[in-house]
CSV table of C-alpha atoms (C1' of nucleotides) in Angstrom, one decimal:
chain,number,residue,atom,x,y,z
N,24,MET,CA,38.2,-20.8,-35.6
N,25,THR,CA,35.2,-20.0,-37.7
N,26,ALA,CA,32.2,-20.3,-35.5
N,27,PRO,CA,29.3,-22.1,-37.2
N,28,LEU,CA,30.9,-25.5,-36.8
N,29,ASP,CA,29.7,-26.4,-33.3
N,30,THR,CA,26.5,-24.4,-33.3
N,31,PRO,CA,23.4,-26.5,-34.0
N,32,MET,CA,21.8,-25.2,-37.2
N,33,PRO,CA,19.1,-22.8,-36.1
N,34,THR,CA,20.2,-19.2,-35.6
N,35,PRO,CA,24.0,-19.2,-35.0
N,36,SER,CA,24.6,-16.3,-32.6
N,37,LEU,CA,21.0,-15.1,-32.4
N,38,LEU,CA,20.8,-17.4,-29.4
N,39,ARG,CA,23.5,-15.4,-27.7
N,40,ARG,CA,21.6,-12.2,-28.3
N,41,GLU,CA,18.5,-13.6,-26.7
N,42,ARG,CA,20.5,-15.1,-23.8
N,43,GLN,CA,22.1,-11.7,-23.1
N,44,ARG,CA,18.7,-10.0,-23.3
N,45,GLU,CA,17.3,-12.4,-20.7
N,46,GLU,CA,20.3,-11.9,-18.6
N,47,THR,CA,20.0,-8.1,-18.3
N,48,ARG,CA,16.3,-8.6,-17.9
N,49,ALA,CA,17.0,-10.8,-15.0
N,50,ARG,CA,19.5,-8.3,-13.6
N,51,ILE,CA,16.8,-5.7,-13.7
N,52,LEU,CA,14.4,-7.9,-11.8
N,53,GLU,CA,17.1,-8.8,-9.3
N,54,ALA,CA,17.9,-5.1,-8.6
N,55,ALA,CA,14.3,-4.2,-8.4
N,56,ARG,CA,13.5,-7.0,-6.0
N,57,GLU,CA,16.4,-6.0,-3.7
N,58,LEU,CA,15.4,-2.3,-3.7
N,59,PHE,CA,11.7,-3.1,-3.3
N,60,VAL,CA,12.4,-5.3,-0.4
N,61,ALA,CA,14.8,-2.9,1.2
N,62,ASN,CA,13.0,0.4,0.8
N,63,GLY,CA,9.4,-0.5,-0.2
N,64,VAL,CA,8.0,-0.4,-3.7
N,65,ALA,CA,6.8,3.2,-3.6
N,66,ALA,CA,10.1,4.5,-2.3
N,67,THR,CA,12.3,2.9,-4.9
N,68,THR,CA,12.6,4.8,-8.1
N,69,MET,CA,13.2,3.6,-11.6
N,70,ARG,CA,16.3,5.7,-11.6
N,71,ALA,CA,17.6,3.9,-8.5
N,72,ILE,CA,16.9,0.5,-10.1
N,73,ALA,CA,18.8,1.6,-13.2
N,74,ALA,CA,21.7,3.0,-11.3
N,75,ARG,CA,22.2,-0.2,-9.4
N,76,ILE,CA,22.9,-2.1,-12.6
N,77,GLU,CA,24.6,0.9,-14.2
N,78,TYR,CA,22.0,1.6,-16.8
N,79,THR,CA,20.0,4.6,-17.8
N,80,PRO,CA,16.5,4.7,-16.3
N,81,THR,CA,14.7,4.4,-19.7
N,82,ALA,CA,16.6,1.3,-20.5
N,83,ILE,CA,14.3,-0.6,-18.2
N,84,TYR,CA,11.4,0.2,-20.4
N,85,HIS,CA,12.9,-1.9,-23.2
N,86,HIS,CA,12.4,-4.9,-21.0
N,87,PHE,CA,9.3,-4.0,-19.0
N,88,ARG,CA,6.3,-1.9,-20.0
N,89,ASP,CA,6.3,0.1,-16.7
N,90,LYS,CA,7.0,-0.1,-13.0
N,91,ASP,CA,3.9,-2.1,-12.4
N,92,ALA,CA,4.9,-4.7,-14.9
N,93,LEU,CA,8.2,-5.1,-13.0
N,94,LEU,CA,6.3,-5.6,-9.8
N,95,ALA,CA,3.8,-7.9,-11.4
N,96,GLU,CA,6.6,-10.2,-12.6
N,97,LEU,CA,8.2,-10.4,-9.2
N,98,CYS,CA,4.8,-11.2,-7.8
N,99,THR,CA,4.3,-14.1,-10.2
N,100,ASN,CA,7.6,-15.6,-9.1
N,101,ASP,CA,6.7,-15.3,-5.5
N,102,PHE,CA,3.3,-16.7,-6.1
N,103,LEU,CA,4.7,-19.7,-7.8
N,104,ALA,CA,7.2,-20.0,-4.9
N,105,LEU,CA,4.3,-20.2,-2.5
N,106,ALA,CA,2.6,-22.9,-4.6
N,107,GLY,CA,5.9,-24.7,-4.7
N,108,ALA,CA,6.1,-24.6,-0.9
N,109,PHE,CA,2.7,-26.2,-0.8
N,110,GLN,CA,3.7,-28.8,-3.3
N,111,ARG,CA,6.6,-29.7,-1.1
N,112,ILE,CA,4.2,-30.8,1.6
N,113,GLY,CA,3.7,-33.9,-0.3
N,114,ARG,CA,0.8,-36.3,-0.3
N,115,ILE,CA,-0.9,-36.5,3.1
N,116,GLU,CA,-3.9,-38.8,3.3
N,117,ASP,CA,-6.0,-37.0,5.9
N,118,PRO,CA,-7.2,-33.8,4.2
N,119,ILE,CA,-7.6,-32.1,7.6
N,120,GLU,CA,-4.0,-32.9,8.4
N,121,ARG,CA,-3.0,-31.7,5.0
N,122,ILE,CA,-4.8,-28.4,5.6
N,123,ARG,CA,-2.9,-28.0,8.8
N,124,ARG,CA,0.4,-28.4,7.0
N,125,ILE,CA,-0.7,-26.0,4.4
N,126,GLY,CA,-1.4,-23.4,7.1
N,127,ILE,CA,2.0,-23.9,8.7
N,128,ALA,CA,3.7,-23.6,5.3
N,129,TYR,CA,1.7,-20.5,4.5
N,130,VAL,CA,2.7,-18.8,7.7
N,131,ASP,CA,6.3,-19.7,7.3
N,132,PHE,CA,6.3,-18.3,3.8
N,133,ALA,CA,4.7,-15.1,4.9
N,134,LEU,CA,7.0,-14.5,7.8
N,135,ASP,CA,10.2,-15.5,5.8
N,136,ASN,CA,9.3,-13.2,2.9
N,137,LYS,CA,7.5,-10.3,4.5
N,138,SER,CA,8.0,-7.8,1.7
N,139,GLN,CA,7.1,-10.2,-1.1
N,140,TYR,CA,4.0,-11.2,1.0
N,141,GLN,CA,3.0,-7.6,1.1
N,142,PHE,CA,3.1,-7.3,-2.7
N,143,LEU,CA,1.2,-10.5,-3.1
N,144,PHE,CA,-1.7,-10.2,-0.6
N,145,MET,CA,-1.6,-6.8,1.0
N,146,THR,CA,-1.4,-4.4,-2.0
N,147,PRO,CA,-4.6,-3.4,-3.9
N,148,SER,CA,-4.9,-3.3,-7.6
N,149,SER,CA,-4.0,-6.6,-9.3
N,150,HIS,CA,-0.3,-6.6,-9.9
N,151,VAL,CA,-1.1,-10.2,-9.2
N,152,HIS,CA,-3.5,-11.9,-11.5
N,153,GLY,CA,-4.3,-8.7,-13.4
N,154,ASP,CA,-2.2,-9.3,-16.4
N,155,GLY,CA,1.2,-10.0,-15.0
N,156,MET,CA,0.0,-13.3,-13.8
N,157,LYS,CA,-1.1,-14.7,-17.1
N,158,TYR,CA,1.7,-17.2,-16.7
N,159,VAL,CA,0.1,-18.9,-13.7
N,160,GLU,CA,-2.3,-21.6,-14.5
N,161,LYS,CA,-5.4,-20.7,-12.4
N,162,ASN,CA,-7.1,-23.6,-10.8
N,163,ASN,CA,-4.0,-25.8,-11.3
N,164,PRO,CA,-3.0,-26.7,-7.7
N,165,GLU,CA,0.6,-27.1,-8.7
N,166,GLN,CA,0.7,-23.4,-9.6
N,167,ASP,CA,-2.2,-21.8,-7.9
N,168,ALA,CA,-1.8,-21.9,-4.1
N,169,TYR,CA,-5.4,-21.0,-3.5
N,170,ALA,CA,-6.6,-23.9,-5.7
N,171,PHE,CA,-4.4,-26.2,-3.7
N,172,LEU,CA,-6.0,-25.2,-0.4
N,173,ARG,CA,-9.5,-25.2,-2.0
N,174,ALA,CA,-9.0,-28.7,-3.3
N,175,SER,CA,-8.1,-30.0,0.2
N,176,VAL,CA,-11.1,-28.2,1.7
N,177,GLU,CA,-13.4,-29.6,-0.9
N,178,GLU,CA,-12.1,-33.1,-0.3
N,179,ALA,CA,-12.6,-32.8,3.5
N,180,LEU,CA,-16.1,-31.4,2.9
N,181,LYS,CA,-17.0,-34.4,0.7
N,182,ARG,CA,-15.8,-36.7,3.4
N,183,GLY,CA,-18.0,-35.0,5.9
N,184,LEU,CA,-15.1,-33.9,8.1
N,185,PHE,CA,-16.4,-30.4,8.7
N,186,ARG,CA,-19.4,-29.1,10.5
N,187,THR,CA,-22.6,-29.0,8.5
N,188,GLU,CA,-22.9,-25.3,8.4
N,189,PHE,CA,-20.0,-25.3,6.0
N,190,GLN,CA,-21.1,-26.2,2.5
N,191,ASP,CA,-19.3,-23.8,0.2
N,192,PRO,CA,-15.6,-24.8,-0.2
N,193,ASP,CA,-14.7,-21.3,-1.2
N,194,GLN,CA,-16.2,-19.8,1.8
N,195,LEU,CA,-14.5,-22.2,4.2
N,196,ALA,CA,-11.2,-21.9,2.4
N,197,GLN,CA,-11.5,-18.2,2.8
N,198,ILE,CA,-12.2,-18.5,6.5
N,199,LEU,CA,-9.1,-20.5,7.0
N,200,TRP,CA,-7.0,-18.4,4.7
N,201,GLY,CA,-8.2,-15.2,6.2
N,202,GLY,CA,-7.7,-16.5,9.7
N,203,LEU,CA,-4.0,-16.9,9.1
N,204,HIS,CA,-3.6,-13.9,6.8
N,205,GLY,CA,-4.9,-11.5,9.4
N,206,ILE,CA,-2.3,-12.5,12.0
N,207,VAL,CA,0.6,-12.2,9.7
N,208,ALA,CA,-0.7,-9.1,7.9
N,209,LEU,CA,-1.3,-7.2,11.1
N,210,HIS,CA,2.1,-8.2,12.3
N,211,ILE,CA,3.8,-7.1,9.2
N,212,VAL,CA,2.1,-3.8,9.1
N,213,LYS,CA,2.3,-2.9,12.7
N,214,GLU,CA,5.2,-4.7,14.1
N,215,HIS,CA,7.1,-1.5,14.8
N,216,ASP,CA,4.2,0.0,16.7
N,217,ASP,CA,4.6,0.0,20.4
N,218,TRP,CA,0.9,0.6,20.7
N,219,ILE,CA,0.4,-3.1,21.0
N,220,ALA,CA,2.3,-5.8,22.8
N,221,TRP,CA,2.7,-8.2,19.8
N,222,ALA,CA,2.9,-11.8,20.6
N,223,GLU,CA,5.5,-13.8,18.6
N,224,PRO,CA,3.8,-14.2,15.3
N,225,ARG,CA,4.9,-17.7,14.3
N,226,ALA,CA,3.8,-19.3,17.5
N,227,THR,CA,0.6,-17.3,17.5
N,228,ALA,CA,-0.2,-18.3,13.9
N,229,ARG,CA,0.4,-21.9,14.7
N,230,LEU,CA,-2.0,-21.7,17.6
N,231,ALA,CA,-4.4,-20.1,15.2
N,232,VAL,CA,-4.2,-23.0,12.8
N,233,ASP,CA,-5.4,-25.3,15.6
N,234,VAL,CA,-8.1,-22.8,16.6
N,235,LEU,CA,-9.4,-22.6,13.0
N,236,LEU,CA,-9.5,-26.4,12.5
N,237,ARG,CA,-11.0,-27.1,15.9
N,238,GLY,CA,-13.7,-24.5,15.2
N,239,THR,CA,-14.6,-25.9,11.8
N,240,ARG,CA,-14.3,-29.6,12.3
N,241,ARG,CA,-17.3,-31.8,12.9
N,242,ALA,CA,-17.3,-33.2,16.5
N,243,GLU,CA,-16.0,-36.7,16.8
N,244,PRO,CA,-19.0,-39.1,16.6
N,245,ALA,CA,-17.6,-41.3,19.4
Q,3,MET,CA,-24.1,47.9,18.2
Q,4,THR,CA,-20.5,48.1,19.5
Q,5,ALA,CA,-19.4,44.6,20.1
Q,6,PRO,CA,-17.6,44.2,23.4
Q,7,LEU,CA,-20.8,44.3,25.4
Q,8,ASP,CA,-21.8,40.7,25.1
Q,9,THR,CA,-18.4,39.1,24.7
Q,10,PRO,CA,-17.0,37.7,27.9
Q,11,MET,CA,-13.8,39.6,28.8
Q,12,PRO,CA,-11.0,37.5,27.3
Q,13,THR,CA,-10.2,38.3,23.6
Q,14,PRO,CA,-13.1,40.0,21.8
Q,15,SER,CA,-12.8,38.9,18.2
Q,16,LEU,CA,-9.8,36.8,18.5
Q,17,LEU,CA,-12.2,34.0,19.2
Q,18,ARG,CA,-13.7,34.4,15.8
Q,19,ARG,CA,-10.3,34.2,14.2
Q,20,GLU,CA,-9.6,31.0,15.9
Q,21,ARG,CA,-13.0,29.7,15.0
Q,22,GLN,CA,-12.6,30.5,11.4
Q,23,ARG,CA,-9.2,28.9,11.4
Q,24,GLU,CA,-10.6,25.6,12.8
Q,25,GLU,CA,-13.4,25.9,10.2
Q,26,THR,CA,-11.1,25.9,7.2
Q,27,ARG,CA,-9.0,23.3,8.9
Q,28,ALA,CA,-12.1,21.1,9.1
Q,29,ARG,CA,-12.9,21.9,5.5
Q,30,ILE,CA,-9.5,20.7,4.4
Q,31,LEU,CA,-10.0,17.5,6.4
Q,32,GLU,CA,-13.4,16.9,4.9
Q,33,ALA,CA,-12.1,17.4,1.3
Q,34,ALA,CA,-9.1,15.2,1.9
Q,35,ARG,CA,-11.3,12.5,3.4
Q,36,GLU,CA,-13.7,12.5,0.4
Q,37,LEU,CA,-10.9,12.4,-2.1
Q,38,PHE,CA,-8.9,9.8,-0.2
Q,39,VAL,CA,-11.9,7.6,0.0
Q,40,ALA,CA,-12.9,8.1,-3.6
Q,41,ASN,CA,-9.5,7.8,-5.3
Q,42,GLY,CA,-7.2,6.4,-2.7
Q,43,VAL,CA,-4.6,8.3,-0.8
Q,44,ALA,CA,-1.7,7.9,-3.2
Q,45,ALA,CA,-3.8,9.1,-6.2
Q,46,THR,CA,-5.2,12.2,-4.5
Q,47,THR,CA,-2.9,15.2,-4.8
Q,48,MET,CA,-2.5,18.1,-2.5
Q,49,ARG,CA,-3.5,20.2,-5.5
Q,50,ALA,CA,-6.7,18.4,-5.9
Q,51,ILE,CA,-7.6,18.8,-2.2
Q,52,ALA,CA,-6.9,22.5,-2.4
Q,53,ALA,CA,-8.9,22.9,-5.6
Q,54,ARG,CA,-11.9,21.3,-4.0
Q,55,ILE,CA,-12.1,23.9,-1.3
Q,56,GLU,CA,-10.9,26.7,-3.7
Q,57,TYR,CA,-7.5,27.2,-2.0
Q,58,THR,CA,-4.0,27.2,-3.2
Q,59,PRO,CA,-2.1,23.9,-2.6
Q,60,THR,CA,0.3,25.6,-0.3
Q,61,ALA,CA,-2.5,26.9,1.9
Q,62,ILE,CA,-2.9,23.4,3.3
Q,63,TYR,CA,0.5,23.6,4.8
Q,64,HIS,CA,-0.5,26.4,7.1
Q,65,HIS,CA,-2.8,23.9,8.8
Q,66,PHE,CA,-1.0,20.6,8.4
Q,67,ARG,CA,2.7,19.8,8.4
Q,68,ASP,CA,2.4,17.6,5.3
Q,69,LYS,CA,0.3,15.0,3.5
Q,70,ASP,CA,1.0,12.4,6.1
Q,71,ALA,CA,-0.2,14.6,8.9
Q,72,LEU,CA,-3.4,15.0,7.1
Q,73,LEU,CA,-3.9,11.3,6.8
Q,74,ALA,CA,-2.8,10.7,10.4
Q,75,GLU,CA,-5.5,13.1,11.7
Q,76,LEU,CA,-8.2,11.3,9.6
Q,77,CYS,CA,-6.9,8.0,11.0
Q,78,THR,CA,-7.3,9.2,14.6
Q,79,ASN,CA,-10.9,10.2,13.9
Q,80,ASP,CA,-11.6,6.8,12.4
Q,81,PHE,CA,-9.9,5.0,15.2
Q,82,LEU,CA,-12.0,6.8,17.7
Q,83,ALA,CA,-15.1,6.0,15.7
Q,84,LEU,CA,-14.2,2.3,15.9
Q,85,ALA,CA,-13.8,2.6,19.6
Q,86,GLY,CA,-17.1,4.4,19.8
Q,87,ALA,CA,-18.8,1.6,17.9
Q,88,PHE,CA,-17.4,-0.8,20.5
Q,89,GLN,CA,-18.6,1.4,23.2
Q,90,ARG,CA,-22.1,1.3,21.8
Q,91,ILE,CA,-22.2,-2.4,22.4
Q,92,GLY,CA,-23.0,-1.7,25.9
Q,93,ARG,CA,-22.4,-3.7,29.0
Q,94,ILE,CA,-22.8,-7.4,28.4
Q,95,GLU,CA,-22.2,-9.7,31.3
Q,96,ASP,CA,-20.8,-12.8,29.6
Q,97,PRO,CA,-17.4,-11.8,28.3
Q,98,ILE,CA,-17.5,-14.4,25.5
Q,99,GLU,CA,-20.7,-13.0,24.3
Q,100,ARG,CA,-19.3,-9.6,24.5
Q,101,ILE,CA,-16.3,-10.7,22.4
Q,102,ARG,CA,-18.7,-12.0,19.9
Q,103,ARG,CA,-20.5,-8.7,19.7
Q,104,ILE,CA,-17.1,-6.9,19.4
Q,105,GLY,CA,-16.3,-9.1,16.4
Q,106,ILE,CA,-19.5,-8.4,14.7
Q,107,ALA,CA,-19.2,-4.6,15.2
Q,108,TYR,CA,-15.6,-4.8,14.0
Q,109,VAL,CA,-16.5,-6.5,10.8
Q,110,ASP,CA,-19.4,-4.1,10.2
Q,111,PHE,CA,-17.1,-1.2,10.7
Q,112,ALA,CA,-14.5,-2.5,8.3
Q,113,LEU,CA,-16.9,-3.3,5.6
Q,114,ASP,CA,-18.9,-0.1,6.0
Q,115,ASN,CA,-15.7,2.0,5.9
Q,116,LYS,CA,-13.4,0.1,3.6
Q,117,SER,CA,-11.1,3.0,2.7
Q,118,GLN,CA,-10.7,4.2,6.3
Q,119,TYR,CA,-10.1,0.6,7.3
Q,120,GLN,CA,-7.3,0.5,4.9
Q,121,PHE,CA,-5.6,3.5,6.3
Q,122,LEU,CA,-6.0,2.2,9.8
Q,123,PHE,CA,-5.0,-1.4,9.6
Q,124,MET,CA,-3.6,-2.2,6.2
Q,125,THR,CA,-1.1,0.6,5.6
Q,126,PRO,CA,2.5,0.3,7.0
Q,127,SER,CA,4.4,3.1,8.7
Q,128,SER,CA,2.5,4.5,11.6
Q,129,HIS,CA,0.2,7.2,10.4
Q,130,VAL,CA,-1.7,5.7,13.2
Q,131,HIS,CA,-0.1,5.9,16.7
Q,132,GLY,CA,3.1,7.2,15.2
Q,133,ASP,CA,2.7,10.8,16.2
Q,134,GLY,CA,-0.7,11.7,14.7
Q,135,MET,CA,-2.4,9.5,17.3
Q,136,LYS,CA,-1.1,11.2,20.4
Q,137,TYR,CA,-4.6,12.3,21.1
Q,138,VAL,CA,-5.8,8.8,21.7
Q,139,GLU,CA,-5.5,7.6,25.2
Q,140,LYS,CA,-3.7,4.2,24.8
Q,141,ASN,CA,-5.1,1.5,27.1
Q,142,ASN,CA,-8.2,3.4,27.7
Q,143,PRO,CA,-11.0,1.1,26.4
Q,144,GLU,CA,-13.2,4.0,25.6
Q,145,GLN,CA,-10.7,5.3,23.1
Q,146,ASP,CA,-8.5,2.4,22.3
Q,147,ALA,CA,-10.4,-0.3,20.5
Q,148,TYR,CA,-7.7,-2.9,21.0
Q,149,ALA,CA,-7.7,-2.2,24.8
Q,150,PHE,CA,-11.4,-2.8,24.7
Q,151,LEU,CA,-11.0,-6.2,23.1
Q,152,ARG,CA,-8.0,-7.1,25.3
Q,153,ALA,CA,-9.9,-6.3,28.5
Q,154,SER,CA,-12.8,-8.6,27.6
Q,155,VAL,CA,-10.3,-11.4,26.6
Q,156,GLU,CA,-8.5,-10.9,29.9
Q,157,GLU,CA,-11.7,-11.1,31.9
Q,158,ALA,CA,-12.8,-14.3,30.1
Q,159,LEU,CA,-9.4,-15.8,30.7
Q,160,LYS,CA,-9.6,-15.0,34.4
Q,161,ARG,CA,-13.0,-16.7,34.6
Q,162,GLY,CA,-11.5,-19.8,32.9
Q,163,LEU,CA,-13.7,-19.6,29.9
Q,164,PHE,CA,-10.9,-20.3,27.4
Q,165,ARG,CA,-8.9,-23.4,26.8
Q,166,THR,CA,-5.9,-23.7,29.0
Q,167,GLU,CA,-3.3,-23.3,26.2
Q,168,PHE,CA,-4.3,-19.7,26.1
Q,169,GLN,CA,-2.6,-17.7,28.8
Q,170,ASP,CA,-1.4,-14.5,27.3
Q,171,PRO,CA,-4.4,-12.1,26.7
Q,172,ASP,CA,-2.5,-10.2,24.0
Q,173,GLN,CA,-1.8,-13.4,22.1
Q,174,LEU,CA,-5.4,-14.5,22.3
Q,175,ALA,CA,-6.7,-11.1,21.4
Q,176,GLN,CA,-4.5,-11.1,18.4
Q,177,ILE,CA,-5.7,-14.5,17.2
Q,178,LEU,CA,-9.3,-13.3,17.4
Q,179,TRP,CA,-8.5,-9.9,15.9
Q,180,GLY,CA,-6.3,-11.4,13.2
Q,181,GLY,CA,-8.9,-14.0,12.4
Q,182,LEU,CA,-11.4,-11.4,11.4
Q,183,HIS,CA,-9.0,-8.9,10.0
Q,184,GLY,CA,-7.7,-11.4,7.5
Q,185,ILE,CA,-11.1,-12.0,6.0
Q,186,VAL,CA,-12.0,-8.4,5.6
Q,187,ALA,CA,-8.5,-7.4,4.5
Q,188,LEU,CA,-8.3,-10.0,1.8
Q,189,HIS,CA,-11.7,-9.1,0.6
Q,190,ILE,CA,-10.9,-5.3,0.5
Q,191,VAL,CA,-7.6,-5.9,-1.4
Q,192,LYS,CA,-8.8,-8.5,-3.9
Q,193,GLU,CA,-12.5,-8.1,-4.3
Q,194,HIS,CA,-12.0,-7.0,-7.9
Q,195,ASP,CA,-10.0,-10.1,-8.7
Q,196,ASP,CA,-11.9,-12.8,-10.6
Q,197,TRP,CA,-9.1,-15.2,-9.7
Q,198,ILE,CA,-11.0,-16.2,-6.6
Q,199,ALA,CA,-14.7,-16.8,-6.1
Q,200,TRP,CA,-15.2,-14.6,-3.1
Q,201,ALA,CA,-17.9,-15.5,-0.7
Q,202,GLU,CA,-20.0,-12.7,0.7
Q,203,PRO,CA,-17.7,-11.2,3.3
Q,204,ARG,CA,-20.2,-10.2,6.0
Q,205,ALA,CA,-21.7,-13.6,6.2
Q,206,THR,CA,-18.3,-15.3,6.0
Q,207,ALA,CA,-16.9,-13.1,8.8
Q,208,ARG,CA,-19.8,-13.8,11.0
Q,209,LEU,CA,-19.2,-17.5,10.5
Q,210,ALA,CA,-15.6,-16.8,11.4
Q,211,VAL,CA,-16.5,-15.2,14.6
Q,212,ASP,CA,-18.2,-18.5,15.6
Q,213,VAL,CA,-15.3,-20.5,14.4
Q,214,LEU,CA,-12.8,-18.5,16.4
Q,215,LEU,CA,-14.8,-18.7,19.6
Q,216,ARG,CA,-15.6,-22.3,19.3
Q,217,GLY,CA,-11.9,-23.0,18.6
Q,218,THR,CA,-10.7,-21.1,21.7
Q,219,ARG,CA,-13.4,-21.9,24.3
Q,220,ARG,CA,-13.0,-24.4,27.0
Q,221,ALA,CA,-15.2,-27.4,26.4
Q,222,GLU,CA,-18.3,-27.4,28.5
Q,223,PRO,CA,-17.7,-29.3,31.7
Q,224,ALA,CA,-21.1,-31.1,31.5
K,18,DA,C1',32.7,-7.6,-48.3
K,19,DG,C1',29.4,-4.2,-47.6
K,20,DG,C1',24.7,-2.1,-47.3
K,21,DG,C1',20.3,-2.2,-44.8
K,22,DT,C1',17.9,-3.6,-40.8
K,23,DT,C1',17.3,-4.7,-36.2
K,24,DT,C1',18.0,-3.7,-31.5
K,25,DA,C1',20.0,-2.5,-27.0
K,26,DC,C1',20.7,1.5,-25.0
K,27,DT,C1',21.2,6.8,-24.3
K,28,DT,C1',19.9,11.7,-24.5
K,29,DT,C1',16.5,14.8,-23.9
K,30,DA,C1',12.4,16.4,-22.3
K,31,DC,C1',7.5,16.6,-20.6
K,32,DG,C1',3.9,16.8,-17.3
K,33,DG,C1',3.0,15.9,-12.7
K,34,DT,C1',4.2,15.4,-7.7
K,35,DG,C1',5.1,17.1,-2.6
K,36,DT,C1',7.0,20.8,-0.5
K,37,DT,C1',9.7,25.4,0.6
K,38,DA,C1',10.6,30.5,0.4
K,39,DG,C1',9.2,34.8,0.1
K,40,DG,C1',5.5,38.2,-0.7
K,41,DT,C1',0.7,40.5,0.0
K,42,DG,C1',-2.9,42.4,2.2
K,43,DA,C1',-6.5,42.4,5.5
K,44,DA,C1',-7.6,42.1,10.4
K,45,DC,C1',-5.8,42.8,14.8
K,46,DG,C1',-3.9,45.2,19.5
K,47,DC,C1',-2.4,49.3,21.1
H,7,DG,C1',-3.2,55.7,13.0
H,8,DC,C1',0.7,52.5,13.3
H,9,DG,C1',3.2,48.2,13.7
H,10,DT,C1',2.3,43.4,14.0
H,11,DT,C1',0.2,39.1,13.2
H,12,DC,C1',-1.2,35.8,10.1
H,13,DA,C1',-4.1,33.5,6.5
H,14,DC,C1',-3.3,32.9,2.1
H,15,DC,C1',-0.9,33.4,-2.5
H,16,DT,C1',2.9,33.3,-6.2
H,17,DA,C1',6.9,31.3,-7.7
H,18,DA,C1',10.0,27.9,-7.7
H,19,DC,C1',12.7,23.5,-6.5
H,20,DA,C1',13.8,18.8,-6.7
H,21,DC,C1',12.1,14.6,-8.0
H,22,DC,C1',9.1,11.3,-10.0
H,23,DG,C1',7.4,7.9,-14.1
H,24,DT,C1',7.7,7.8,-18.7
H,25,DA,C1',7.5,9.1,-24.0
H,26,DA,C1',10.2,10.4,-28.2
H,27,DA,C1',14.0,10.5,-30.8
H,28,DG,C1',18.8,9.6,-31.6
H,29,DT,C1',23.2,6.4,-31.7
H,30,DA,C1',26.0,2.9,-32.5
H,31,DA,C1',27.0,-1.8,-32.5
H,32,DA,C1',25.5,-6.4,-34.0
H,33,DC,C1',23.1,-8.8,-37.1
H,34,DC,C1',21.2,-10.9,-41.9
H,35,DC,C1',21.6,-11.1,-46.6
H,36,DT,C1',23.4,-10.6,-51.3
DNA sequence: AGGGTTTACTTTACGGTGTTAGGTGAACGC
DNA sequence: GCGTTCACCTAACACCGTAAAGTAAACCCT
């Protein structure tokens, strides 16, 4: 029953150590995510995260530099998840139609993951892309959701599918992105505010997708 | 030189007391606003606000219930300022053109008062309209900026100026509002993020106004 | 087999936060 | 002149994120 027989040469049980380390690291992330989502990031304390996995508060600091780093790592995951949702759209020939699908997928992601969406796109100071996002390959459409949108916009621009006042793919991408972001962001922030009679956001955002494309497309030549 | 000669009967110098009270109250608000704008609301402490007007931290609590109440009162002011900016547009016959002007005024307000805009429309939990906004007359277009937009949308809808898929004035108002909010909100939150090549937001938002109106208007009958 | 090192975690504590309770002293009505 | 009101202060509490130092088990190596 002596161990080293079935372990491949390099580092006998050091692998287990590392595996366990990653495991508790993951448990911390999981607890943090749950509490962040449930109570908001500002309202959840390091002590609460630690208590949930039966650790001492300072133990967390052996795995993450500080609270922001914890949040940043969660954000990278969510950001990659968004890019993955875009990836799942698949190859669609017409770039305009592809942009429409991107918009729908974006809105669904936002409304299905409201808290994560808040961390990603509604919170100042770059938890995202600051340092924590060094693992995301910027400008790689498979990992960078904005690059994915921008690439489709650029393609449509090159094919002359948009009105001539639009030349800068970044500007146009931002008009489209912003047009949808505003609807979901307002809804997330003010949904429990009886001041306004909120329309159902998913339907509203889908209408907005059409509005934005109709408002930017070049008129049919026929 | 005995006072009560020129003071109208009720309460001789009690008036001065109240006036002084309101004065320090206003000084607290002013200091809080400056620090909130300069450093963000989370990063400014009650102690810092108090120090700026040479008071003890706890003195603030004689004028405001807590930090949130302070923020809420600032928000009401800003919200009324936005409604005032809309009011200054004046009477414009064509409701679509009026909506266009509203959009431009909105974007200008947001970009000229980024921090206040954050408190108003990008921060969850109702500092706005929760309790602190009981002084704003909801649904009165002179005080409620959303009501102002909604009224113009409703008028245009009644005149048949929008496409037929738009029936609910709230939904349409929210598409237009959200379309602009998203652009300024994204820019405010991520402007110091080299991840994205941000287009100049004022020009972009103005383009977006045209996009949104073109995308929602009924096609010219001619 | 055992000594030294690494390391996952704990104990303790520091400086800072928003906020409360109780005191002080001047301005007030009578 | 006396009692009251009230704007403000002093002191303190509970809690926060986090740094420093200790502990004990698991590891590597001879």
